[in-house]
Coordinates of N, CA and C in Angstrom, one line a residue:
M40 N 211.2 -75.4 79.2 CA 210.7 -76.5 78.5 C 211.0 -77.6 79.5
H41 N 210.0 -78.6 79.5 CA 210.0 -79.9 80.4 C 210.7 -80.7 79.2
S42 N 211.9 -81.6 79.5 CA 212.3 -82.5 78.5 C 212.0 -83.9 79.0
E43 N 211.6 -84.2 80.2 CA 211.2 -85.7 80.6 C 210.1 -86.2 79.7
H44 N 210.5 -87.6 79.5 CA 209.3 -88.3 78.9 C 208.4 -88.6 79.6
P45 N 207.2 -88.9 79.0 CA 205.9 -89.2 79.8 C 206.0 -90.8 80.4
S46 N 205.8 -90.6 81.8 CA 206.0 -92.0 82.2 C 204.6 -92.9 82.1
H47 N 203.6 -92.6 81.5 CA 202.6 -93.4 81.3 C 203.1 -94.4 80.3
Y48 N 204.2 -94.5 79.4 CA 204.5 -95.2 78.4 C 204.7 -96.5 79.0
D49 N 203.9 -97.6 78.7 CA 204.3 -98.9 79.2 C 205.0 -99.6 78.0
A50 N 206.6 -99.2 77.8 CA 207.3 -99.8 76.9 C 208.2 -100.7 77.1
Q51 N 209.0 -101.6 76.2 CA 209.9 -102.5 76.4 C 211.0 -101.7 76.3
K52 N 212.1 -101.7 77.2 CA 213.2 -100.9 77.1 C 214.3 -101.5 76.2
V53 N 214.9 -100.8 75.2 CA 215.8 -101.8 74.2 C 217.1 -100.7 74.0
G54 N 218.1 -101.1 73.9 CA 219.3 -100.2 73.4 C 219.3 -99.7 72.0
V55 N 220.0 -98.6 71.7 CA 219.9 -98.3 70.2 C 220.7 -99.4 69.1
R56 N 221.6 -100.1 69.6 CA 222.0 -101.5 68.7 C 221.2 -102.4 68.7
E57 N 220.5 -102.9 69.8 CA 219.6 -104.2 69.6 C 218.3 -103.6 68.6
F58 N 217.9 -102.3 68.8 CA 216.8 -101.8 68.3 C 216.9 -101.8 66.7
R59 N 218.2 -101.5 66.5 CA 218.6 -101.6 65.0 C 218.8 -102.8 64.6
E60 N 219.2 -103.6 65.2 CA 219.7 -105.1 64.9 C 218.3 -105.9 64.6
N61 N 217.4 -105.5 65.3 CA 216.1 -106.3 65.4 C 214.6 -105.3 65.2
L62 N 215.3 -104.5 64.3 CA 214.1 -103.5 63.6 C 212.9 -104.3 62.9
A63 N 213.4 -105.3 62.2 CA 211.9 -106.0 61.5 C 211.2 -106.7 62.6
S64 N 211.6 -107.2 63.6 CA 210.6 -107.8 64.4 C 209.9 -106.5 65.3
F65 N 210.4 -105.6 65.7 CA 209.9 -104.5 66.3 C 209.0 -103.8 65.4
I66 N 209.1 -103.9 64.2 CA 208.0 -103.2 63.2 C 206.8 -104.2 63.0
E67 N 207.1 -105.5 63.0 CA 205.8 -106.6 62.9 C 205.2 -106.7 64.2
G68 N 206.0 -106.1 65.6 CA 205.2 -106.4 66.7 C 204.2 -105.4 66.7
S69 N 203.4 -105.5 68.0 CA 202.5 -104.5 68.3 C 202.6 -103.8 69.6
E70 N 203.9 -103.9 70.3 CA 204.1 -103.2 71.5 C 204.9 -102.1 71.4
P71 N 204.9 -101.0 72.1 CA 205.6 -100.0 72.0 C 207.2 -100.2 72.8
V72 N 208.2 -99.5 72.1 CA 209.3 -99.7 72.6 C 210.2 -98.5 72.7
A73 N 210.9 -98.6 73.9 CA 211.4 -97.4 74.5 C 213.1 -97.4 74.1
V74 N 213.4 -96.7 73.2 CA 215.1 -97.0 72.7 C 215.9 -96.0 73.7
T75 N 216.8 -96.6 74.2 CA 217.7 -96.0 75.1 C 219.3 -96.0 74.6
K76 N 219.9 -95.2 75.0 CA 221.4 -95.0 74.7 C 222.2 -94.5 76.2
H77 N 222.9 -95.8 76.4 CA 223.9 -95.3 77.7 C 222.5 -95.5 78.8
G78 N 221.5 -96.0 78.7 CA 220.5 -96.5 79.8 C 219.3 -94.9 79.8
E79 N 219.6 -93.9 79.0 CA 218.8 -92.9 79.0 C 217.8 -93.2 77.5
T80 N 216.6 -93.0 77.9 CA 215.7 -93.0 76.9 C 215.6 -91.9 75.8
V81 N 216.0 -92.3 74.6 CA 216.2 -91.1 73.4 C 215.0 -91.2 72.4
G82 N 214.4 -92.2 72.5 CA 213.0 -92.2 71.7 C 212.1 -93.4 71.9
Y83 N 211.0 -93.3 71.4 CA 209.9 -94.3 71.4 C 209.5 -94.7 70.2
Y84 N 209.4 -96.0 69.8 CA 209.0 -96.4 68.6 C 207.4 -96.9 69.0
I85 N 206.5 -96.5 68.4 CA 205.1 -96.8 68.7 C 204.3 -97.4 67.5
P86 N 204.1 -98.6 67.3 CA 203.6 -99.1 66.2 C 202.3 -98.7 65.6
T87 N 202.0 -98.7 64.7 CA 200.8 -98.1 64.2 C 199.8 -99.8 63.9
K88 N 198.5 -99.4 64.0 CA 197.7 -100.6 63.7 C 198.2 -101.4 62.5
P89 N 198.5 -102.8 62.9 CA 199.0 -103.5 61.8 C 198.5 -103.8 60.6
K90 N 198.9 -103.9 59.3 CA 198.1 -104.2 58.2 C 197.9 -105.5 57.9
P91 N 196.8 -106.0 57.4 CA 196.8 -107.1 57.0 C 198.1 -108.0 56.0
H92 N 198.3 -109.1 56.4 CA 199.3 -109.8 55.6 C 198.8 -109.8 54.2
Q93 N 199.8 -109.8 53.3 CA 199.5 -110.2 51.7 C 198.6 -111.3 51.5
Q94 N 198.9 -112.4 52.4 CA 198.1 -113.9 52.2 C 196.7 -113.4 52.8
D95 N 196.5 -112.6 53.5 CA 195.1 -112.3 54.0 C 194.2 -111.6 53.0
R96 N 195.2 -110.8 52.3 CA 194.3 -109.7 51.2 C 194.1 -110.8 50.2
A97 N 195.0 -111.6 49.7 CA 194.7 -112.8 48.7 C 193.5 -113.3 49.1
A98 N 193.3 -113.8 50.3 CA 192.3 -114.7 50.6 C 190.9 -113.9 50.7
L99 N 190.8 -112.6 51.2 CA 189.7 -111.9 51.0 C 189.4 -111.4 49.5
L100 N 190.4 -111.1 48.9 CA 190.0 -111.0 47.3 C 189.4 -112.2 46.6
I101 N 189.9 -113.3 46.9 CA 189.0 -114.5 46.5 C 188.0 -114.8 46.9
A102 N 187.7 -114.6 48.0 CA 186.2 -114.5 49.0 C 185.3 -113.4 48.3
S103 N 185.8 -112.6 48.1 CA 185.2 -111.2 47.4 C 184.4 -111.9 45.9
E104 N 185.4 -112.3 45.0 CA 185.3 -112.7 43.7 C 184.2 -114.0 43.7
K105 N 184.4 -114.9 44.6 CA 183.3 -115.9 44.7 C 181.9 -115.3 45.2
M106 N 181.9 -114.4 46.1 CA 180.6 -114.0 46.5 C 180.1 -113.0 45.1
Q107 N 181.0 -112.5 44.7 CA 180.3 -111.8 43.3 C 179.6 -112.4 42.3
A108 N 180.4 -113.9 42.1 CA 180.1 -114.8 41.2 C 178.6 -115.4 41.7
L109 N 178.6 -115.8 43.1 CA 177.2 -116.5 43.7 C 176.2 -115.4 43.4
L110 N 176.5 -114.1 44.0 CA 175.2 -113.1 43.8 C 174.8 -112.9 42.1
K111 N 175.8 -113.3 41.2 CA 175.4 -113.1 39.8 C 174.5 -114.4 39.3
D112 N 175.2 -115.5 39.9 CA 174.6 -116.8 39.7 C 173.0 -116.9 40.2
M113 N 172.7 -116.5 41.2 CA 171.5 -116.2 41.9 C 170.5 -114.9 41.3
S114 N 171.0 -114.3 40.4 CA 170.4 -113.0 40.0 C 170.0 -112.3 41.1
T115 N 170.8 -111.9 42.1 CA 170.5 -110.8 43.1 C 171.7 -110.1 43.5
S116 N 171.4 -109.4 44.5 CA 172.6 -108.2 44.7 C 172.8 -108.2 46.5
E117 N 174.0 -107.6 46.6 CA 174.2 -107.6 48.2 C 173.0 -106.9 49.2
E118 N 172.5 -105.7 48.3 CA 171.7 -105.1 48.9 C 170.3 -105.9 49.3
V119 N 170.0 -106.8 48.5 CA 168.8 -108.0 48.6 C 169.1 -108.9 49.7
L120 N 170.5 -109.5 49.6 CA 170.9 -110.4 50.8 C 170.8 -109.5 52.0
V121 N 171.4 -108.4 52.2 CA 171.2 -107.6 53.5 C 169.7 -107.3 54.0
S122 N 169.2 -107.2 53.1 CA 167.5 -106.6 53.4 C 167.2 -108.2 53.9
E123 N 167.4 -109.0 53.2 CA 166.7 -110.5 53.6 C 167.2 -110.9 55.2
Y124 N 168.6 -110.3 55.2 CA 169.3 -110.8 56.7 C 168.5 -110.0 57.6
E125 N 168.5 -108.6 57.5 CA 167.9 -107.9 58.5 C 166.2 -108.4 58.9
A126 N 165.6 -108.6 57.9 CA 164.2 -109.3 58.1 C 164.4 -110.4 58.9
I127 N 165.3 -111.3 58.6 CA 165.4 -112.6 59.6 C 165.8 -112.2 61.0
K128 N 166.7 -111.2 61.2 CA 167.2 -110.8 62.4 C 166.0 -110.3 63.2
T129 N 165.6 -109.2 62.5 CA 164.2 -108.6 63.3 C 163.5 -109.7 63.6
K130 N 162.8 -110.5 62.8 CA 162.0 -111.6 63.0 C 162.3 -112.5 64.4
D131 N 163.8 -112.6 64.2 CA 164.1 -113.6 65.5 C 164.1 -112.8 66.7
K132 N 164.3 -111.4 66.8 CA 164.0 -110.7 68.1 C 163.0 -110.8 68.6
H133 N 161.8 -110.8 67.8 CA 160.6 -110.8 68.4 C 160.2 -112.0 68.7
R134 N 160.9 -113.1 68.6 CA 160.2 -114.5 68.7 C 160.5 -114.9 70.2
P135 N 159.7 -115.6 70.8 CA 159.8 -115.9 72.3 C 160.7 -116.6 72.9

């Protein structure tokens, strides 16, 4: 069994103590981290795709609610808006 880690990881190297002390910042980051102990890599932290922050979610929820209210006020639907948009987009493609 081959115990070497793949060399293709382009990761910042940090010691176990530094990793533990700064865990929150590594979790918020987007770069992989090679965790070392006495200079030897003992593991990797590879972040997943970041989730939207709570503030972003709240803004999207407000925008969605406003859009639904506008659609109701206009007595239309998302499907009608998309259909009209597609028609305009197609018309613009054929314009010289």
